[in-house]
Coordinates of C-alpha atoms and ligand atoms in Angstrom, one line a residue:
Chain A
M1 CA 31.5 72.4 4.3
I2 CA 30.0 74.9 1.0
K3 CA 33.1 73.3 -1.5
E4 CA 31.6 69.3 0.1
T5 CA 28.1 70.1 0.0
W6 CA 28.4 71.7 -3.4
A7 CA 30.4 68.5 -4.5
L8 CA 27.2 66.6 -3.5
F9 CA 24.8 68.4 -4.6
I10 CA 26.0 68.5 -8.2
R11 CA 27.1 64.6 -8.0
E12 CA 22.7 63.8 -6.9
V13 CA 22.1 66.2 -9.5
K14 CA 24.0 64.8 -11.8
K15 CA 22.5 61.3 -11.5
T16 CA 19.0 63.0 -11.7
F17 CA 19.1 64.5 -14.9
R18 CA 21.4 61.6 -17.1
N19 CA 18.3 59.0 -15.8
K20 CA 16.4 59.3 -18.7
A21 CA 13.1 57.5 -17.0
V22 CA 13.4 59.6 -14.2
V23 CA 13.2 62.7 -16.4
A24 CA 10.2 61.0 -18.3
M25 CA 8.5 60.7 -15.5
M26 CA 9.4 64.8 -13.8
V27 CA 7.8 66.3 -16.6
V28 CA 5.4 62.9 -17.6
Q29 CA 3.2 63.4 -14.0
P30 CA 2.7 67.0 -13.4
I31 CA 0.9 66.4 -16.7
M32 CA -0.8 63.8 -16.1
W33 CA -2.6 65.2 -12.9
L34 CA -3.3 68.1 -14.9
V35 CA -5.2 66.8 -17.6
F36 CA -6.8 63.6 -15.9
F37 CA -7.7 65.0 -12.0
G38 CA -7.1 68.8 -13.6
S39 CA -10.3 67.8 -15.9
S40 CA -12.8 66.4 -13.3
F41 CA -14.8 69.1 -12.3
S42 CA -14.5 70.4 -16.6
H43 CA -18.5 70.0 -16.6
V44 CA -19.2 71.9 -13.8
P45 CA -20.8 75.6 -13.9
S46 CA -19.4 78.3 -14.4
S47 CA -20.3 79.9 -11.4
F48 CA -20.3 77.1 -9.3
L49 CA -15.9 77.0 -9.7
S50 CA -15.9 81.5 -9.6
S51 CA -18.0 80.5 -6.0
F52 CA -16.7 77.9 -5.0
F53 CA -12.2 77.8 -6.0
N54 CA -11.8 82.3 -7.0
T55 CA -11.1 80.9 -10.6
T56 CA -13.7 79.5 -13.8
N57 CA -10.9 77.2 -14.9
Y58 CA -9.9 74.0 -11.8
I59 CA -7.0 73.8 -13.5
A60 CA -5.6 77.6 -11.8
F61 CA -6.7 76.5 -8.9
L62 CA -5.1 73.0 -9.2
L63 CA -1.7 74.3 -10.3
P64 CA -0.2 75.9 -6.8
G65 CA -1.8 72.8 -5.2
E66 CA -0.1 69.9 -7.1
L67 CA 2.8 72.2 -7.8
A68 CA 3.1 72.4 -3.9
A69 CA 1.9 68.6 -3.7
S70 CA 4.4 67.4 -6.4
M71 CA 7.3 69.4 -3.7
I72 CA 6.5 66.4 -0.7
F73 CA 7.4 64.0 -2.8
V74 CA 10.9 65.1 -3.3
G75 CA 11.4 64.2 0.2
M76 CA 10.5 60.8 -1.1
F77 CA 14.3 60.9 -3.8
S78 CA 16.9 62.4 -0.6
S79 CA 15.8 59.4 1.3
M80 CA 16.1 57.0 -1.5
S81 CA 19.1 58.4 -2.0
M82 CA 20.9 58.6 1.4
I83 CA 19.5 54.5 1.2
Q84 CA 21.2 53.7 -1.8
D85 CA 24.6 55.7 -0.6
K86 CA 24.7 53.4 2.4
R87 CA 24.1 49.5 0.5
F88 CA 26.3 50.4 -2.6
G89 CA 28.8 51.6 0.5
F90 CA 29.4 55.5 -1.4
L91 CA 28.7 56.5 2.2
K92 CA 32.2 54.9 3.8
R93 CA 33.9 56.2 1.3
I94 CA 32.4 60.0 2.8
L95 CA 32.8 59.0 5.4
V96 CA 37.0 58.2 5.3
T97 CA 37.0 61.9 4.0
K98 CA 37.4 64.7 6.2
A99 CA 33.9 66.6 4.4
P100 CA 31.6 67.1 7.6
K101 CA 28.7 65.0 8.1
E102 CA 26.3 67.7 8.0
S103 CA 27.7 68.1 4.0
I104 CA 25.7 65.3 2.7
F105 CA 22.7 66.1 4.8
F106 CA 23.1 68.8 2.9
G107 CA 24.2 67.6 -0.5
K108 CA 20.7 65.2 0.1
V109 CA 18.0 67.6 0.8
F110 CA 19.4 69.9 -1.9
G111 CA 19.6 67.7 -4.4
A112 CA 15.8 66.3 -4.8
S113 CA 14.6 70.0 -4.3
T114 CA 15.9 70.9 -7.6
R115 CA 14.8 67.5 -8.6
G116 CA 11.2 69.1 -7.7
L117 CA 11.7 72.1 -9.5
L118 CA 11.8 71.5 -12.4
S119 CA 8.3 70.5 -12.6
I120 CA 7.3 74.9 -12.4
P121 CA 8.5 75.3 -16.0
I122 CA 6.7 72.4 -16.8
M123 CA 3.5 72.6 -15.8
M124 CA 3.1 76.3 -15.9
L125 CA 3.3 76.0 -19.1
V126 CA 1.2 73.1 -20.0
S127 CA -1.6 75.3 -17.7
L128 CA -1.2 77.9 -20.8
A129 CA -2.2 75.0 -22.9
F130 CA -5.2 74.0 -21.2
G131 CA -6.1 78.4 -20.9
V132 CA -5.0 79.6 -18.0
V133 CA -4.8 83.0 -18.2
F134 CA -1.3 84.6 -15.5
H135 CA -1.0 87.7 -15.2
W136 CA 2.8 87.8 -14.7
N137 CA 3.5 90.0 -11.7
I138 CA 6.9 88.7 -11.3
L139 CA 7.0 89.5 -7.5
S140 CA 4.1 87.1 -6.7
L141 CA 6.3 84.7 -8.8
V142 CA 9.2 84.5 -6.8
V143 CA 7.3 85.2 -3.6
W144 CA 6.4 81.6 -5.0
I145 CA 8.7 79.8 -6.1
L146 CA 10.8 80.1 -3.4
G147 CA 8.1 79.5 -1.7
L148 CA 7.8 75.7 -3.2
L149 CA 11.9 75.8 -3.1
L150 CA 11.5 76.2 0.9
L151 CA 8.7 73.6 0.9
G152 CA 10.4 70.8 -0.7
V153 CA 13.8 71.7 1.4
G154 CA 11.7 70.7 4.9
M155 CA 10.3 68.3 3.8
A156 CA 13.2 66.9 1.9
S157 CA 15.7 67.2 5.5
I158 CA 12.1 65.4 7.2
Y159 CA 12.2 62.1 5.3
S160 CA 16.0 62.8 5.6
I161 CA 15.4 63.3 9.1
I162 CA 13.5 59.8 9.4
T163 CA 16.0 58.0 7.6
M164 CA 19.3 58.3 8.4
R165 CA 19.2 55.8 9.9
S166 CA 17.9 52.5 8.2
N167 CA 19.2 50.6 5.2
D168 CA 16.3 49.8 4.3
W169 CA 15.5 50.2 1.0
Q170 CA 11.3 50.1 1.6
T171 CA 12.1 53.1 4.1
P172 CA 11.3 55.9 1.9
G173 CA 7.9 53.5 0.2
V174 CA 6.5 53.1 3.8
V175 CA 7.2 56.7 5.3
S176 CA 5.8 58.3 2.2
N177 CA 2.4 56.6 2.0
L178 CA 2.5 57.0 5.4
I179 CA 2.7 61.0 5.2
N180 CA 1.9 62.3 1.9
L181 CA -1.3 61.5 1.2
P182 CA -2.6 63.0 4.9
L183 CA -0.7 65.9 4.0
M184 CA -1.7 66.3 1.3
F185 CA -5.5 66.3 1.5
S186 CA -5.5 68.1 4.5
S187 CA -4.1 71.8 2.8
T188 CA -5.4 73.1 0.4
A189 CA -3.5 72.1 -2.2
L190 CA -6.5 70.3 -4.4
F191 CA -9.3 72.2 -2.4
P192 CA -10.6 75.0 -0.5
S193 CA -10.8 74.2 3.7
T194 CA -14.1 76.5 3.7
I195 CA -15.8 72.6 2.8
F196 CA -13.5 71.2 5.5
P197 CA -14.2 69.6 9.0
G198 CA -13.2 71.7 11.7
W199 CA -10.0 69.3 12.2
M200 CA -9.3 69.2 9.4
R201 CA -9.4 72.9 9.2
D202 CA -7.3 73.6 11.8
I203 CA -4.5 71.2 10.4
S204 CA -4.8 72.7 6.9
S205 CA -4.4 75.7 9.6
V206 CA -0.4 74.5 9.9
N207 CA 0.0 73.1 7.1
P208 CA 2.7 74.4 5.3
L209 CA 1.8 72.4 2.0
S210 CA -1.7 74.9 2.2
F211 CA 1.4 78.0 2.3
A212 CA 2.7 77.2 -0.4
A213 CA -0.1 76.6 -2.1
G214 CA -1.5 80.2 -1.4
L215 CA 1.5 81.6 -2.3
G216 CA 0.6 80.1 -5.7
R217 CA -2.6 81.1 -6.0
S218 CA -2.2 85.1 -5.7
F219 CA 0.7 84.8 -8.7
V220 CA -2.0 83.0 -11.1
L221 CA -5.0 85.0 -9.3
N222 CA -2.8 88.3 -9.1
T223 CA -3.5 89.1 -5.3
P224 CA -0.8 90.7 -3.3
P225 CA 1.4 87.7 -2.2
N226 CA 0.7 87.1 1.3
F227 CA 4.2 87.7 3.2
L228 CA 3.4 86.0 6.6
F229 CA 3.3 82.9 4.4
L230 CA 6.5 83.1 3.2
L231 CA 7.4 84.0 6.4
Y232 CA 6.3 81.2 8.2
L233 CA 8.0 78.6 5.5
V234 CA 11.4 80.1 6.4
I235 CA 10.9 78.9 9.5
F236 CA 9.6 75.7 8.7
C237 CA 12.4 74.6 6.4
F238 CA 15.0 75.7 7.9
L239 CA 13.7 74.6 11.6
F240 CA 13.9 70.8 9.4
L241 CA 17.5 72.2 8.2
G242 CA 18.9 72.7 11.9
I243 CA 17.5 69.8 12.9
G244 CA 18.4 67.8 9.7
A245 CA 22.3 68.9 10.4
F246 CA 23.1 68.5 13.9
L247 CA 21.6 64.6 14.0
S248 CA 23.4 64.5 11.1
R249 CA 26.8 64.6 13.2
E250 CA 25.2 62.0 15.1
W251 CA 23.6 59.4 12.9
L252 CA 25.8 59.0 9.6
K253 CA 28.0 56.4 10.1
A254 CA 29.7 53.9 8.8
E255 CA 27.8 51.2 10.5
Chain B
M1 CA 63.2 54.8 7.6
G2 CA 62.8 54.1 11.3
E3 CA 60.0 56.3 11.4
I4 CA 56.5 55.3 12.1
T5 CA 53.3 55.9 10.6
V6 CA 50.3 53.5 12.6
D7 CA 51.5 52.8 15.3
V8 CA 48.0 50.3 17.2
R9 CA 48.2 49.8 21.2
D10 CA 45.8 47.3 22.3
L11 CA 43.1 48.1 20.3
S12 CA 40.1 45.7 20.5
K13 CA 36.6 46.2 19.0
Q14 CA 33.4 44.1 20.0
Y15 CA 29.9 44.1 18.3
G16 CA 28.3 42.7 21.6
N17 CA 29.7 39.6 23.2
F18 CA 31.9 39.0 19.9
K19 CA 35.1 40.5 19.9
A20 CA 36.0 41.3 16.0
V21 CA 39.6 42.5 17.2
D22 CA 41.3 40.9 20.4
N23 CA 43.7 43.4 22.2
I24 CA 45.7 44.1 19.0
S25 CA 49.2 46.1 19.4
F26 CA 52.1 46.4 16.6
T27 CA 53.4 49.4 14.0
V28 CA 53.3 50.1 10.6
K29 CA 56.7 52.0 9.7
K30 CA 57.7 55.1 6.9
G31 CA 58.0 53.1 3.3
E32 CA 56.7 49.4 4.2
I33 CA 54.6 47.7 2.7
F34 CA 52.9 46.0 6.0
G35 CA 49.9 42.8 5.3
L36 CA 47.1 41.9 7.6
L37 CA 46.7 38.7 6.9
G38 CA 44.3 36.4 8.1
P39 CA 41.2 33.7 6.7
N40 CA 38.0 35.1 6.4
G41 CA 36.1 36.6 9.2
A42 CA 39.4 37.4 11.1
G43 CA 39.0 40.7 12.0
K44 CA 41.1 42.5 8.6
T45 CA 38.6 44.9 7.8
T46 CA 37.4 45.3 11.2
T47 CA 40.9 46.6 12.1
I48 CA 41.0 48.9 8.9
K49 CA 37.7 50.0 10.0
L50 CA 39.1 51.6 12.7
L51 CA 42.1 52.3 11.8
T52 CA 40.1 54.9 9.1
T53 CA 38.0 56.0 11.7
L54 CA 35.0 55.3 10.4
S55 CA 34.4 53.0 13.3
P56 CA 35.6 53.0 17.0
P57 CA 37.6 51.3 18.6
T58 CA 35.8 49.6 22.0
S59 CA 39.0 50.3 23.8
G60 CA 43.0 51.1 23.0
Q61 CA 45.0 53.3 21.0
A62 CA 45.9 54.3 18.3
F63 CA 47.7 56.3 15.7
V64 CA 47.6 57.2 11.5
A65 CA 49.8 59.6 10.2
G66 CA 50.7 61.2 14.3
Y67 CA 47.0 61.9 15.2
D68 CA 44.4 59.7 17.0
I69 CA 42.1 57.9 15.3
I70 CA 39.6 58.9 18.0
K71 CA 40.4 62.4 18.9
Q72 CA 42.0 64.0 15.6
Q73 CA 39.9 62.3 13.2
K74 CA 39.6 64.9 10.9
E75 CA 43.6 64.8 10.2
V76 CA 43.1 61.3 10.5
K77 CA 41.3 60.9 7.6
R78 CA 43.5 63.9 5.6
N79 CA 46.1 62.5 5.6
I80 CA 45.0 58.5 5.1
G81 CA 43.6 56.8 1.5
W82 CA 41.6 53.9 1.3
V83 CA 40.4 51.2 -0.5
S84 CA 37.5 49.4 -0.4
A85 CA 37.5 45.3 -0.7
E86 CA 34.2 46.2 -2.9
I87 CA 34.7 48.3 -4.8
I88 CA 32.7 52.0 -4.4
L89 CA 32.3 54.4 -7.3
D90 CA 29.5 56.0 -8.7
D91 CA 28.7 54.5 -11.7
D92 CA 26.9 57.4 -12.8
L93 CA 30.1 59.3 -13.6
N94 CA 33.2 59.1 -15.4
A95 CA 36.2 58.7 -14.1
W96 CA 36.6 62.5 -14.2
E97 CA 34.0 63.5 -12.5
N98 CA 34.7 60.3 -9.8
L99 CA 37.6 61.8 -9.2
G100 CA 36.2 65.5 -8.7
L101 CA 34.4 64.4 -6.6
Q102 CA 36.8 63.1 -4.3
A103 CA 39.3 65.7 -4.5
A104 CA 36.2 68.6 -2.6
L105 CA 35.2 65.9 -0.6
Q106 CA 38.6 66.1 0.4
G107 CA 38.9 69.4 0.2
I108 CA 41.7 69.3 -2.8
T109 CA 42.0 72.6 -5.2
N110 CA 44.5 71.7 -7.5
W111 CA 43.5 68.2 -8.0
E112 CA 43.9 67.7 -12.7
E113 CA 46.9 68.0 -12.7
S114 CA 47.8 65.3 -10.3
A115 CA 44.5 63.0 -11.3
D116 CA 46.2 63.0 -14.9
T117 CA 49.7 61.7 -14.3
L118 CA 47.6 59.8 -12.3
L119 CA 46.0 58.8 -14.9
K120 CA 48.1 58.5 -17.0
Y121 CA 50.4 56.1 -14.2
F122 CA 47.5 54.0 -14.2
E123 CA 46.5 53.2 -18.1
L124 CA 43.1 55.5 -17.7
A125 CA 43.6 58.5 -19.3
E126 CA 42.0 57.2 -22.8
F127 CA 38.8 56.2 -20.4
K128 CA 38.8 59.3 -18.8
Y129 CA 35.7 60.3 -19.3
K130 CA 34.5 56.5 -20.0
N131 CA 30.9 56.3 -17.5
V132 CA 33.2 54.1 -15.1
G133 CA 29.8 52.0 -14.8
K134 CA 31.4 50.1 -18.4
F135 CA 35.0 50.1 -16.6
S136 CA 36.4 46.8 -16.1
T137 CA 36.8 45.3 -12.4
G138 CA 40.7 45.7 -12.7
M139 CA 40.1 49.7 -14.1
R140 CA 37.5 50.1 -11.0
K141 CA 40.2 49.0 -8.5
K142 CA 43.3 51.0 -10.4
L143 CA 41.1 54.2 -10.6
E144 CA 39.6 53.7 -6.6
I145 CA 43.0 53.5 -5.8
A146 CA 43.5 56.5 -8.2
M147 CA 41.2 58.0 -6.2
A148 CA 43.0 57.0 -2.6
L149 CA 46.1 58.9 -3.4
L150 CA 45.3 62.3 -4.7
N151 CA 45.2 64.0 -1.0
S152 CA 49.2 62.5 -1.1
P153 CA 48.4 60.8 1.8
E154 CA 51.3 59.1 4.1
V155 CA 49.4 55.9 4.2
I156 CA 47.0 53.9 2.2
F157 CA 44.6 50.9 3.4
M158 CA 43.8 49.0 1.3
D159 CA 41.7 45.7 2.5
E160 CA 41.8 42.5 0.4
P161 CA 43.1 44.5 -2.6
T162 CA 43.3 41.5 -5.0
I163 CA 40.2 40.6 -4.0
G164 CA 37.9 38.7 -7.3
L165 CA 40.4 39.2 -9.2
D166 CA 42.7 36.8 -12.5
V167 CA 46.0 36.0 -12.8
G168 CA 47.1 38.3 -14.8
T169 CA 45.3 41.4 -13.5
R170 CA 46.2 40.8 -10.2
K171 CA 50.1 40.2 -11.7
M172 CA 49.2 44.1 -12.9
L173 CA 48.0 45.6 -9.3
W174 CA 51.1 44.0 -7.1
D175 CA 54.1 45.7 -10.5
L176 CA 51.4 48.6 -9.0
I177 CA 51.1 49.0 -5.0
L178 CA 54.9 48.9 -5.6
L179 CA 54.8 51.4 -7.2
I180 CA 52.8 52.8 -4.8
K181 CA 55.6 52.3 -2.7
N182 CA 58.5 53.3 -4.6
E183 CA 57.4 56.1 -6.5
Y184 CA 54.5 58.0 -5.0
K185 CA 56.7 57.2 -1.4
V186 CA 53.5 56.0 0.4
T187 CA 53.5 53.9 2.8
V188 CA 51.0 50.7 2.4
F189 CA 48.7 49.1 5.1
L190 CA 46.8 45.8 3.1
T191 CA 44.7 42.8 3.9
T192 CA 44.7 40.2 2.1
H193 CA 44.1 36.4 3.0
Y194 CA 46.1 35.2 0.1
M195 CA 50.0 33.3 1.3
D196 CA 51.3 34.4 -2.1
E197 CA 50.3 38.2 -2.3
A198 CA 51.7 38.3 1.8
D199 CA 54.8 37.0 1.2
Q200 CA 54.9 38.6 -2.2
L201 CA 54.5 42.2 -1.5
C202 CA 55.0 42.4 2.0
D203 CA 58.2 43.9 4.1
R204 CA 57.0 42.7 6.1
I205 CA 53.2 40.7 7.7
A206 CA 50.8 40.3 10.9
I207 CA 49.0 37.1 11.1
I208 CA 45.4 37.8 12.4
S209 CA 43.3 35.0 13.5
H210 CA 40.4 35.2 15.1
G211 CA 40.8 39.2 16.1
K212 CA 44.5 38.4 17.2
I213 CA 47.2 38.6 15.7
I214 CA 49.4 34.9 15.9
A215 CA 53.1 36.5 15.0
L216 CA 54.9 39.4 13.1
G217 CA 57.2 39.6 11.2
S218 CA 58.8 38.8 7.9
P219 CA 57.8 36.9 5.5
S220 CA 61.5 35.0 5.5
E221 CA 61.6 35.3 9.0
L222 CA 58.4 34.1 9.8
K223 CA 58.6 30.8 7.2
Q224 CA 61.9 30.0 9.2
K225 CA 59.8 30.4 12.9
A226 CA 56.7 27.4 11.4
G227 CA 60.2 26.0 10.9
G228 CA 60.8 23.0 8.8
Y229 CA 58.7 21.1 6.4
A230 CA 56.5 17.9 6.3
V231 CA 54.9 15.3 5.1
S232 CA 51.3 14.9 4.4
L233 CA 49.8 11.8 3.5
E234 CA 46.7 9.6 2.5
V235 CA 45.7 7.2 3.5
N236 CA 43.4 4.1 3.3
D237 CA 41.5 2.5 6.2
G238 CA 43.5 0.4 8.5
F239 CA 46.0 2.9 8.1
D240 CA 48.8 1.4 11.4
I241 CA 49.0 4.7 13.0
S242 CA 51.3 3.8 15.3
S243 CA 54.3 2.7 12.5
L244 CA 55.1 6.8 12.4
K245 CA 54.5 7.3 16.1
Q246 CA 59.1 8.1 15.6
F247 CA 57.7 11.1 13.7
H248 CA 55.6 14.5 15.4
I249 CA 52.1 14.2 13.4
L250 CA 50.9 17.8 13.4
E251 CA 47.2 16.1 12.1
N252 CA 45.1 12.9 12.3
D253 CA 42.3 13.8 11.1
K254 CA 40.1 10.8 9.3
N255 CA 42.7 9.3 6.6
K256 CA 44.2 12.3 6.3
I257 CA 48.1 13.1 8.5
L258 CA 50.2 14.8 8.3
I259 CA 53.9 15.4 10.2
E260 CA 56.4 17.1 10.7
I261 CA 60.1 16.3 9.3
S262 CA 63.0 18.6 9.9
S263 CA 64.3 18.2 6.5
K264 CA 63.4 17.1 2.9
D265 CA 65.1 14.0 2.8
N266 CA 63.7 13.5 6.1
M267 CA 60.7 12.1 3.5
L268 CA 62.1 8.6 2.6
D269 CA 61.9 7.8 6.1
V270 CA 58.0 8.1 6.2
L271 CA 57.7 6.5 3.6
K272 CA 60.7 3.7 4.8
S273 CA 59.0 3.0 7.7
I274 CA 54.4 3.0 6.7
N275 CA 53.2 0.1 4.8
L276 CA 52.4 1.4 1.1
E277 CA 49.9 -1.1 0.4
K278 CA 47.5 2.0 2.4
L279 CA 49.6 4.9 1.4
K280 CA 45.9 7.2 -1.1
S281 CA 48.8 9.9 -1.8
I282 CA 52.1 12.0 -0.5
N283 CA 53.2 15.1 -0.6
L284 CA 55.2 16.9 0.5
I285 CA 55.3 20.3 2.5
T286 CA 58.2 24.0 2.3
P287 CA 58.1 25.9 4.1
S288 CA 55.9 28.9 3.4
L289 CA 53.5 30.9 4.6
D290 CA 51.5 28.2 4.8
S291 CA 52.9 25.9 7.0
V292 CA 53.7 29.0 9.4
F293 CA 49.9 29.5 9.0
L294 CA 49.1 26.3 10.0
K295 CA 51.2 25.5 13.1
L296 CA 50.1 29.0 14.3
T297 CA 46.8 28.0 14.0
G298 CA 46.4 24.2 13.4
S299 CA 45.1 25.0 10.5
T300 CA 45.0 26.0 7.1
I301 CA 43.5 29.6 5.0
K302 CA 43.0 27.4 2.1
E303 CA 40.1 26.0 4.5
T304 CA 38.0 29.6 4.3
E305 CA 39.4 29.7 0.3
E306 CA 36.5 28.6 -1.4
A307 CA 33.8 31.4 0.7
V308 CA 36.8 33.4 -1.8
D309 CA 34.4 33.0 -5.5
Y310 CA 30.9 33.5 -3.2
R311 CA 32.6 36.9 -2.4
K312 CA 33.0 37.7 -6.0
F313 CA 30.4 36.5 -7.1
Y314 CA 28.8 38.8 -5.0
S315 CA 30.9 41.4 -5.8
M316 CA 29.6 40.9 -9.4
V317 CA 26.5 40.5 -8.6
R318 CA 26.2 44.5 -6.8
R319 CA 27.9 45.9 -9.6
N320 CA 25.7 44.7 -11.8
T321 CA 22.2 46.5 -9.1
Q322 CA 24.2 49.4 -9.5
Ligands
ATP1 N1 28.9 45.1 11.8 C1 29.0 44.2 12.8 N2 28.6 43.7 14.0 C2 28.6 42.2 13.9 N3 29.5 41.6 13.9 C3 30.2 42.1 13.2 C4 30.2 43.2 12.4 N4 31.4 43.8 11.4 C5 31.9 42.5 11.5 N5 31.9 41.7 12.9 C6 32.3 40.2 12.9 O1 34.0 40.6 12.9 C7 34.3 39.6 12.4 C8 35.5 39.8 11.7 O2 35.4 40.1 10.7 P1 36.0 41.1 9.6 O3 35.6 41.5 8.2 O4 37.2 41.8 9.8 O5 36.4 39.9 9.5 P2 37.4 39.6 7.2 O6 38.7 39.9 8.2 O7 37.8 41.0 7.6 O8 37.1 39.0 7.2 P3 37.0 38.7 4.9 O9 38.4 37.9 4.8 O10 35.7 37.7 5.2 O11 36.5 40.5 4.7 C9 33.1 38.3 11.4 O12 33.1 37.1 12.4 C10 31.9 39.6 11.1 O13 30.5 38.8 11.9
MG2 MG1 37.5 41.3 5.2

């Protein structure tokens, strides 16, 4: 199982990183976020920023949120890659080998999550260029990256589960439009929940994005990381990873 | 030789109310090339899907390399190779990476040496690190076969191995299939709708039509069964069909008539008894698998042949969009 998963994972990674357009997009997109969205608060008085976002640089607030948001978008890649394998028959090629079906699911999920991790160093560098100051608390950094990885794996699992039985090119796009935006805006990724209406604050308090963003803010604002957030993400990740592995045995078929 | 590698017993596959494979039974002997011959939609690919565990049968049983295709899927998969009709490779990877992935999925650890040997045998060694997306169709097919042999299978399933290939590449592939049989001692199960392919390549052939096996035997046995020669006539309107009443008419469709004759010389008798003014063309049909098929099904396999070019076109289009 581990060997097969590893081989399929490496395949995903190779396919991603050999595609120059994909790599360019992965680098440019986060930069655009920070440059355009991050600059939208430039002329807001710094007293407002610090009372509202706990920092005088909105980009410092946005960085953890944006990275969390980019991890939910990786889910779409895992299901697109799955649909492509079905369409071109590659799934059949795998199904004729003795590789367990779960390894197909794991390969897709981990491959897509790895793709999401690439934006972490890029976004951090861009933030530094925009004058964000990091305190480099290594523990907070590790916890944050772990949190992002768990979020990515969990989201990619959800996506793969939803599209596992489909072989329609449109499905990943439809699903992502349906779940990404509500998830993003009902979390603390872009704005603090203090300004939300009550019902949205409720969603935000169980939204995995909020937890990943929260871990990031501990690093950026140099406060101790909340390990309960990490625990929540561990549960979120393994719950959907488990469900997906279980369902892949039944749902991954040649026809 | 007597050993049996594939043992199929009353196997059926139903899609809704449609029987794609209808209660077929046969055995494939160890070391032989066994051909499943039939027109488009006959159920060839479905049969391969059942035997490779890609699709569960509706009823019946089958044993591949001694293992049950329903209860021992993992063992079946470990002991087979599979080459699909549409070429399935990862175009973003090179030949070596495709082989490595296949080895990992089949759980083979020391694959490098045999992979190198296979590439050499198949004359692909110099393209080892070339992206598969840039391979020609013939090279892609060869690589697929090499991948299917990597786990030293008992039996290799090839679905229409020469579809969409030019004459030269087809010949090359036939030699390759014979090499697989002779050098690697692997049993070959192939499907085809080319009569000449089945005739030249296969030790034994099962003819499948509408999901049923309608004949089984060696090419020469089948040809003997089909019996004699036939004459096909193309005639003008007003042709007097009663002038042929002494002959056995197999087909009389519009102005095309097919007559069975017992030997070549009887063609002259046909000519003597008809009004030559009304004759457009005449053709002698010598015993071949074509005539076997004709006799058994009442239609020639060529009638479906036009579809072949669409498929070739389709497979090309697929490749280009990959
Ligand atoms: N998944 C499916 N669902 C419904 N019908 C199917 C399915 N797969 C095959 N069939 C039907 O079963 C019949 C046999 O199909 P099959 O692909 O086995 O034919 P074939 O002999 O391989 O033909 P070809 O030479 O065109 O490849 C066809 O009529 C086809 O429409
Ligand atoms: Mg077919």
